[in-house]
C-alpha positions as a Markdown table, in Angstrom:
| # | Residue | x | y | z |
|---|---|---|---|---|
| 1 | Met | -44.3 | 189.3 | -14.2 |
| 2 | Ser | -43.7 | 192.7 | -15.7 |
| 3 | Arg | -40.3 | 194.4 | -15.2 |
| 4 | Gly | -40.3 | 197.0 | -12.5 |
| 5 | Phe | -43.2 | 195.4 | -10.6 |
| 6 | Lys | -42.3 | 194.9 | -7.0 |
| 7 | Asp | -44.2 | 192.0 | -5.4 |
| 8 | Arg | -44.7 | 192.8 | -1.8 |
| 9 | Leu | -46.2 | 189.4 | -0.9 |
| 10 | Thr | -44.8 | 186.2 | 0.6 |
| 11 | Tyr | -46.6 | 183.2 | -0.8 |
| 12 | Lys | -47.3 | 179.9 | 0.9 |
| 13 | Ala | -45.8 | 176.8 | -0.8 |
| 14 | Thr | -48.6 | 174.5 | 0.2 |
| 15 | Pro | -52.0 | 174.3 | -1.7 |
| 16 | Met | -55.1 | 175.7 | -0.1 |
| 17 | Gln | -58.7 | 174.6 | -0.5 |
| 18 | Ala | -61.9 | 176.8 | -0.7 |
| 19 | Ser | -65.4 | 175.3 | -0.2 |
| 20 | Val | -68.1 | 177.8 | -1.2 |
| 21 | Pro | -71.9 | 177.4 | -0.9 |
| 22 | Ala | -74.5 | 178.0 | -3.5 |
| 23 | Ser | -76.8 | 180.9 | -2.8 |
| 24 | Ser | -80.3 | 182.0 | -3.6 |
| 25 | Ala | -80.8 | 185.7 | -4.0 |
| 26 | Asn | -83.8 | 188.0 | -4.0 |
| 27 | Leu | -86.0 | 185.5 | -2.1 |
| 28 | Gly | -89.1 | 187.2 | -3.7 |
| 29 | Pro | -89.1 | 190.9 | -2.8 |
| 30 | Gly | -85.5 | 191.4 | -1.7 |
| 31 | Phe | -84.2 | 192.2 | -5.1 |
| 32 | Asp | -80.4 | 192.6 | -5.1 |
| 33 | Cys | -80.3 | 192.7 | -1.3 |
| 34 | Leu | -81.5 | 189.5 | 0.4 |
| 35 | Ala | -79.9 | 186.0 | 0.0 |
| 36 | Leu | -79.5 | 182.6 | 1.6 |
| 37 | Ala | -76.5 | 180.3 | 1.6 |
| 38 | Leu | -77.4 | 176.8 | 0.6 |
| 39 | Glu | -75.5 | 173.6 | 1.5 |
| 40 | Leu | -74.4 | 172.7 | -2.1 |
| 41 | Arg | -70.7 | 173.5 | -2.6 |
| 42 | Asp | -68.1 | 174.1 | -5.2 |
| 43 | Thr | -64.6 | 173.1 | -4.1 |
| 44 | Tyr | -61.5 | 174.8 | -5.4 |
| 45 | Val | -57.8 | 173.9 | -4.7 |
| 46 | Ala | -55.1 | 176.3 | -5.7 |
| 47 | Gln | -51.3 | 176.4 | -5.4 |
| 48 | Ile | -48.7 | 179.1 | -6.4 |
| 49 | Leu | -46.4 | 178.1 | -9.2 |
| 50 | Asp | -42.9 | 179.3 | -10.0 |
| 51 | Asp | -43.6 | 179.0 | -13.7 |
| 52 | Glu | -45.6 | 181.6 | -15.7 |
| 53 | Val | -48.6 | 179.4 | -16.4 |
| 54 | Phe | -52.2 | 178.9 | -15.3 |
| 55 | Asp | -52.8 | 175.2 | -15.0 |
| 56 | Val | -56.6 | 174.8 | -14.7 |
| 57 | Asp | -58.6 | 171.6 | -14.5 |
| 58 | Val | -62.4 | 171.6 | -14.0 |
| 59 | Thr | -64.8 | 168.7 | -13.3 |
| 60 | Gly | -68.5 | 168.7 | -12.6 |
| 61 | Gln | -71.1 | 171.3 | -13.5 |
| 62 | Gly | -70.2 | 173.5 | -16.4 |
| 63 | Ala | -66.8 | 171.8 | -16.9 |
| 64 | Asp | -67.1 | 171.9 | -20.7 |
| 65 | Asp | -68.3 | 175.5 | -20.8 |
| 66 | Val | -65.6 | 177.4 | -18.8 |
| 67 | Lys | -62.2 | 178.7 | -19.7 |
| 68 | Lys | -59.2 | 176.6 | -18.6 |
| 69 | Asp | -56.7 | 179.4 | -18.5 |
| 70 | Gly | -56.1 | 182.8 | -17.0 |
| 71 | Lys | -59.6 | 183.8 | -18.0 |
| 72 | His | -61.3 | 181.3 | -15.7 |
| 73 | Leu | -63.3 | 183.2 | -13.2 |
| 74 | Val | -61.6 | 181.7 | -10.1 |
| 75 | Ile | -58.2 | 182.6 | -11.6 |
| 76 | Lys | -59.3 | 186.1 | -12.5 |
| 77 | Ser | -60.7 | 186.6 | -9.0 |
| 78 | Met | -57.5 | 185.3 | -7.4 |
| 79 | Met | -55.4 | 187.7 | -9.4 |
| 80 | Ala | -57.7 | 190.6 | -8.4 |
| 81 | Gly | -57.1 | 189.6 | -4.8 |
| 82 | Phe | -53.4 | 189.3 | -5.1 |
| 83 | Glu | -53.2 | 192.7 | -6.8 |
| 84 | Phe | -55.3 | 194.3 | -4.0 |
| 85 | Met | -52.8 | 192.9 | -1.5 |
| 86 | Gly | -49.9 | 194.2 | -3.5 |
| 87 | Gly | -48.6 | 191.2 | -5.4 |
| 88 | Lys | -48.8 | 189.1 | -8.6 |
| 89 | Pro | -47.6 | 185.5 | -8.6 |
| 90 | Arg | -46.0 | 184.0 | -11.6 |
| 91 | Gly | -48.4 | 181.1 | -12.0 |
| 92 | Ile | -51.3 | 179.2 | -10.4 |
| 93 | Ala | -52.4 | 175.6 | -10.4 |
| 94 | Leu | -56.2 | 175.4 | -9.9 |
| 95 | Arg | -58.5 | 172.3 | -9.5 |
| 96 | Cys | -62.2 | 172.8 | -9.5 |
| 97 | Leu | -65.0 | 170.4 | -8.5 |
| 98 | Asn | -68.2 | 172.1 | -9.4 |
| 99 | Glu | -71.5 | 171.0 | -7.8 |
| 100 | Ile | -73.5 | 174.2 | -8.3 |
| 101 | Pro | -75.5 | 174.2 | -11.5 |
| 102 | His | -74.6 | 177.1 | -13.8 |
| 103 | Ser | -77.0 | 179.7 | -15.0 |
| 104 | Arg | -79.8 | 178.4 | -12.8 |
| 105 | Gly | -80.1 | 181.2 | -10.3 |
| 106 | Leu | -77.9 | 179.5 | -7.7 |
| 107 | Gly | -74.9 | 181.8 | -7.4 |
| 108 | Ser | -72.3 | 179.8 | -9.3 |
| 109 | Ser | -70.4 | 182.9 | -10.4 |
| 110 | Ala | -70.5 | 184.4 | -6.9 |
| 111 | Ala | -69.1 | 181.1 | -5.6 |
| 112 | Ala | -66.2 | 181.3 | -8.1 |
| 113 | Ile | -65.5 | 184.9 | -7.3 |
| 114 | Val | -65.6 | 184.5 | -3.5 |
| 115 | Gly | -63.6 | 181.3 | -3.8 |
| 116 | Gly | -60.9 | 182.9 | -5.8 |
| 117 | Leu | -60.6 | 185.9 | -3.6 |
| 118 | Ser | -60.5 | 183.7 | -0.5 |
| 119 | Leu | -57.9 | 181.5 | -2.0 |
| 120 | Ser | -55.7 | 184.5 | -2.8 |
| 121 | Arg | -55.9 | 185.7 | 0.8 |
| 122 | Ser | -55.2 | 182.2 | 2.2 |
| 123 | Leu | -52.1 | 181.7 | -0.1 |
| 124 | Val | -50.4 | 184.8 | 1.3 |
| 125 | Leu | -48.7 | 185.0 | 4.6 |
| 126 | Ser | -50.7 | 187.4 | 6.8 |
| 127 | Gly | -53.3 | 187.6 | 4.0 |
| 128 | Ser | -56.1 | 188.2 | 6.4 |
| 129 | Asn | -54.4 | 191.4 | 7.6 |
| 130 | Leu | -54.2 | 192.6 | 4.0 |
| 131 | Met | -57.7 | 191.7 | 3.0 |
| 132 | Ser | -60.6 | 191.8 | 5.5 |
| 133 | Asp | -64.0 | 190.2 | 4.9 |
| 134 | Asp | -65.4 | 193.7 | 4.2 |
| 135 | Asp | -62.6 | 194.2 | 1.6 |
| 136 | Leu | -63.4 | 190.8 | 0.1 |
| 137 | Ile | -67.1 | 191.6 | -0.2 |
| 138 | Ala | -66.3 | 194.9 | -1.8 |
| 139 | Leu | -63.9 | 193.4 | -4.3 |
| 140 | Ala | -66.2 | 190.5 | -5.1 |
| 141 | Thr | -69.1 | 193.0 | -5.7 |
| 142 | Asp | -66.9 | 195.0 | -8.1 |
| 143 | Ile | -66.4 | 191.8 | -10.1 |
| 144 | Glu | -69.9 | 190.4 | -9.9 |
| 145 | Gly | -71.8 | 193.7 | -10.2 |
| 146 | His | -74.2 | 193.2 | -7.3 |
| 147 | Pro | -73.6 | 192.0 | -3.7 |
| 148 | Asp | -76.5 | 189.7 | -2.9 |
| 149 | Asn | -75.0 | 186.3 | -3.8 |
| 150 | Ile | -71.6 | 187.5 | -2.9 |
| 151 | Ala | -72.7 | 188.2 | 0.7 |
| 152 | Ala | -74.3 | 184.8 | 1.2 |
| 153 | Ala | -71.3 | 183.0 | -0.3 |
| 154 | Thr | -69.0 | 184.8 | 2.0 |
| 155 | Leu | -70.9 | 185.0 | 5.3 |
| 156 | Gly | -73.4 | 182.1 | 5.1 |
| 157 | Gly | -76.8 | 182.0 | 6.6 |
| 158 | Ala | -79.2 | 184.8 | 5.5 |
| 159 | Thr | -77.7 | 188.1 | 4.4 |
| 160 | Ile | -78.7 | 191.7 | 3.8 |
| 161 | Ser | -76.5 | 193.5 | 1.3 |
| 162 | Trp | -76.4 | 197.1 | 0.0 |
| 163 | Met | -74.3 | 199.5 | -2.0 |
| 164 | Glu | -72.7 | 202.3 | 0.0 |
| 165 | Asp | -71.1 | 205.6 | -1.3 |
| 166 | Arg | -67.6 | 205.7 | 0.1 |
| 167 | Ala | -65.5 | 208.6 | -1.2 |
| 168 | Lys | -67.7 | 208.8 | -4.3 |
| 169 | Val | -67.2 | 205.1 | -5.0 |
| 170 | Leu | -70.1 | 202.7 | -4.7 |
| 171 | Thr | -69.0 | 199.8 | -2.5 |
| 172 | Gly | -70.7 | 196.5 | -1.8 |
| 173 | Cys | -71.5 | 195.9 | 1.9 |
| 174 | Ala | -73.2 | 193.1 | 3.8 |
| 175 | Ser | -74.4 | 191.8 | 7.1 |
| 176 | Gly | -75.6 | 188.3 | 8.1 |
| 177 | Phe | -78.3 | 187.0 | 10.4 |
| 178 | Ser | -79.3 | 183.6 | 11.6 |
| 179 | Val | -82.2 | 181.6 | 10.1 |
| 180 | Asp | -84.9 | 179.9 | 12.2 |
| 181 | Pro | -83.8 | 176.3 | 12.4 |
| 182 | Asn | -87.3 | 175.1 | 11.4 |
| 183 | Ile | -87.1 | 176.6 | 7.9 |
| 184 | Arg | -85.9 | 174.3 | 5.1 |
| 185 | Ala | -85.2 | 174.9 | 1.4 |
| 186 | Leu | -86.6 | 172.9 | -1.5 |
| 187 | Leu | -85.3 | 173.7 | -5.0 |
| 188 | Phe | -86.9 | 172.9 | -8.3 |
| 189 | Ile | -84.1 | 173.0 | -10.9 |
| 190 | Pro | -84.9 | 172.8 | -14.7 |
| 191 | Asp | -82.5 | 171.7 | -17.4 |
| 192 | Ser | -82.9 | 175.1 | -19.1 |
| 193 | Gln | -80.5 | 177.9 | -18.4 |
| 194 | Leu | -80.9 | 181.6 | -18.1 |
| 195 | Ser | -78.1 | 184.1 | -17.8 |
| 196 | Thr | -78.3 | 186.9 | -15.2 |
| 197 | Gly | -77.6 | 189.5 | -17.9 |
| 198 | Lys | -80.5 | 188.4 | -20.1 |
| 199 | Ala | -82.8 | 188.3 | -17.1 |
| 200 | Arg | -81.9 | 191.8 | -16.0 |
| 201 | Lys | -82.5 | 193.2 | -19.5 |
| 202 | Met | -86.2 | 192.1 | -19.2 |
| 203 | Leu | -86.9 | 194.4 | -16.2 |
| 204 | Pro | -88.6 | 197.8 | -16.7 |
| 205 | Glu | -86.8 | 201.0 | -16.1 |
| 206 | Gln | -89.7 | 202.2 | -13.8 |
| 207 | Ile | -92.3 | 200.7 | -11.6 |
| 208 | Ser | -95.2 | 202.2 | -9.7 |
| 209 | His | -94.8 | 203.8 | -6.3 |
| 210 | Ser | -97.5 | 201.4 | -5.0 |
| 211 | Asp | -95.5 | 198.3 | -6.2 |
| 212 | Ala | -92.3 | 199.7 | -4.7 |
| 213 | Ser | -94.0 | 200.3 | -1.4 |
| 214 | Ile | -95.4 | 196.8 | -1.2 |
| 215 | Asn | -92.0 | 195.3 | -2.0 |
| 216 | Ser | -90.3 | 197.4 | 0.6 |
| 217 | Gly | -92.7 | 196.2 | 3.3 |
| 218 | Arg | -92.4 | 192.6 | 2.2 |
| 219 | Ser | -88.6 | 192.8 | 2.3 |
| 220 | Ala | -88.6 | 194.1 | 5.8 |
| 221 | Leu | -91.1 | 191.4 | 6.9 |
| 222 | Leu | -89.0 | 188.7 | 5.2 |
| 223 | Val | -86.0 | 189.4 | 7.5 |
| 224 | His | -88.4 | 188.9 | 10.5 |
| 225 | Ala | -89.9 | 185.8 | 9.0 |
| 226 | Leu | -86.6 | 184.2 | 8.3 |
| 227 | Ser | -85.1 | 184.9 | 11.7 |
| 228 | Ser | -88.0 | 184.0 | 14.0 |
| 229 | Arg | -91.5 | 183.9 | 12.4 |
| 230 | Pro | -91.6 | 181.2 | 9.6 |
| 231 | Glu | -95.4 | 181.3 | 9.6 |
| 232 | Leu | -95.0 | 184.7 | 7.9 |
| 233 | Leu | -92.9 | 183.4 | 5.0 |
| 234 | Phe | -95.8 | 183.2 | 2.5 |
| 235 | Ala | -96.8 | 186.8 | 3.0 |
| 236 | Ala | -93.2 | 188.0 | 3.2 |
| 237 | Thr | -92.2 | 186.5 | -0.1 |
| 238 | Gln | -94.7 | 188.3 | -2.3 |
| 239 | Asp | -92.9 | 190.1 | -5.1 |
| 240 | Leu | -94.1 | 192.8 | -7.6 |
| 241 | Leu | -90.7 | 194.1 | -8.7 |
| 242 | His | -89.0 | 191.5 | -11.0 |
| 243 | Gln | -90.4 | 188.0 | -11.3 |
| 244 | Ser | -93.5 | 188.6 | -13.5 |
| 245 | Tyr | -91.5 | 190.7 | -15.9 |
| 246 | Arg | -89.3 | 187.6 | -16.7 |
| 247 | Arg | -92.1 | 185.2 | -17.6 |
| 248 | Glu | -91.2 | 185.1 | -21.3 |
| 249 | Ala | -87.7 | 183.7 | -20.4 |
| 250 | Met | -89.0 | 181.1 | -18.0 |
| 251 | Pro | -92.7 | 180.5 | -18.3 |
| 252 | Lys | -92.7 | 177.0 | -16.7 |
| 253 | Ser | -90.8 | 178.4 | -13.7 |
| 254 | Ile | -93.2 | 181.3 | -13.2 |
| 255 | Asp | -96.2 | 178.9 | -13.7 |
| 256 | Leu | -94.8 | 176.7 | -10.9 |
| 257 | Val | -94.3 | 179.7 | -8.6 |
| 258 | Asn | -97.9 | 180.7 | -9.2 |
| 259 | Lys | -99.2 | 177.2 | -8.7 |
| 260 | Phe | -97.5 | 176.9 | -5.3 |
| 261 | Arg | -98.5 | 180.4 | -4.2 |
| 262 | Lys | -102.1 | 179.7 | -5.0 |
| 263 | Ala | -101.8 | 176.9 | -2.5 |
| 264 | Gly | -100.3 | 179.2 | 0.1 |
| 265 | Val | -96.7 | 177.9 | -0.3 |
| 266 | Ala | -93.8 | 180.4 | 0.0 |
| 267 | Ala | -92.4 | 179.9 | -3.5 |
| 268 | Met | -90.2 | 182.3 | -5.5 |
| 269 | Ile | -87.7 | 182.4 | -8.4 |
| 270 | Ser | -84.2 | 181.7 | -7.1 |
| 271 | Gly | -82.1 | 184.7 | -8.1 |
| 272 | Ala | -82.4 | 185.4 | -11.8 |
| 273 | Gly | -83.9 | 182.0 | -12.4 |
| 274 | Pro | -85.0 | 179.7 | -13.8 |
| 275 | Ser | -84.8 | 177.5 | -10.6 |
| 276 | Val | -87.7 | 177.8 | -8.2 |
| 277 | Leu | -87.1 | 178.0 | -4.4 |
| 278 | Val | -89.6 | 176.9 | -1.8 |
| 279 | Leu | -89.0 | 177.9 | 1.9 |
| 280 | His | -91.1 | 175.7 | 4.2 |
| 281 | Thr | -91.7 | 174.1 | 7.5 |
| 282 | Ala | -93.7 | 171.2 | 6.0 |
| 283 | Thr | -94.3 | 167.8 | 7.4 |
| 284 | Lys | -92.9 | 164.7 | 5.5 |
| 285 | Ala | -96.3 | 164.2 | 3.8 |
| 286 | Glu | -96.6 | 167.8 | 2.9 |
| 287 | His | -93.0 | 167.8 | 1.6 |
| 288 | Asp | -93.7 | 164.8 | -0.6 |
| 289 | Asp | -96.8 | 166.6 | -2.0 |
| 290 | Leu | -94.6 | 169.6 | -2.9 |
| 291 | Ile | -92.2 | 167.4 | -4.8 |
| 292 | Arg | -95.0 | 165.7 | -6.7 |
| 293 | Ser | -96.5 | 169.1 | -7.6 |
| 294 | Gly | -93.2 | 170.1 | -9.2 |
| 295 | Gly | -93.8 | 167.6 | -12.1 |
| 296 | Asp | -91.2 | 166.0 | -14.3 |
| 297 | Tyr | -89.8 | 169.2 | -15.8 |
| 298 | Phe | -87.9 | 170.1 | -12.6 |
| 299 | Lys | -85.4 | 168.2 | -10.6 |
| 300 | Ala | -86.3 | 168.5 | -6.9 |
| 301 | Met | -83.5 | 169.0 | -4.4 |
| 302 | Asp | -83.6 | 169.4 | -0.7 |
| 303 | Leu | -80.9 | 171.6 | 0.6 |
| 304 | Glu | -79.9 | 172.7 | 4.1 |
| 305 | Ile | -79.5 | 176.4 | 4.7 |
| 306 | Ser | -75.7 | 176.7 | 5.3 |
| 307 | Pro | -74.8 | 178.6 | 8.5 |
| 308 | Thr | -71.3 | 179.2 | 7.1 |
| 309 | Gly | -70.1 | 180.8 | 4.0 |
| 310 | Val | -66.7 | 180.1 | 2.3 |
| 311 | Arg | -64.5 | 177.7 | 4.2 |
| 312 | Ile | -60.7 | 177.6 | 3.8 |
| 313 | Ala | -58.5 | 174.6 | 4.7 |
| 314 | Ala | -54.9 | 173.5 | 4.0 |
| 315 | Val | -54.6 | 170.5 | 1.7 |
């Protein structure tokens, strides 16, 4: 800790655990604003140390690809949270069990960021008074760069997020709503990866007024379809804003989306891809047909829509 820095925080001695859901953003037309929390969770356990060290251990998805020091995204997010609350601990021990596939459009980075900020809050006495959920979402958006996955990972269920100008600073904001219990999620996850940064670079600087108008209408309709009218999901998930422009980076995923949509199935790219998300109310036989239609290139995974976002517990 640097000389002259006054740490205003009182830290808890016991470790805390954060369980954070995967998330699927965009959902077709809702680019950077709509998302769903999915019941596939990363689990992080952290404890404050007296020694100046970051002791990090990671198992599961991406374990060989992430930093095991102060540059680990959970650690970086924890430190951002502590600094927001007015402190800076000497060291942190962190254990991660990752279940969310990395670079597949399932919000793994958002889970790490939300998990880290939530852990920092939980490890400080009266931390919830120093960092509200709104504060957490704003901080997490600053780190991630966009609020959609952040919102779902924090609040659970379905979420609407937006950027708001507050004192000339763009701030991430979000609100959640419940999903019709008949709607289920089916994911098709390929072995291939695609970074969000690369996917964003493929988007055009401008689109037509007509395409923008269609997407706006579909986004509004999607909120209605998710909350109470699942029979409208197919129409509500039409997108003209981003998916087709990314074909070159994930041709098999786009082909699968098109195959499903020609059959009247509400299919879309999950986030920046390359996973494919199907939202459905199918019977068992129809569900099995969907899985067979995915072919061997994708791993099919049924996931519940998680009604809760990040969960914190003492260990």
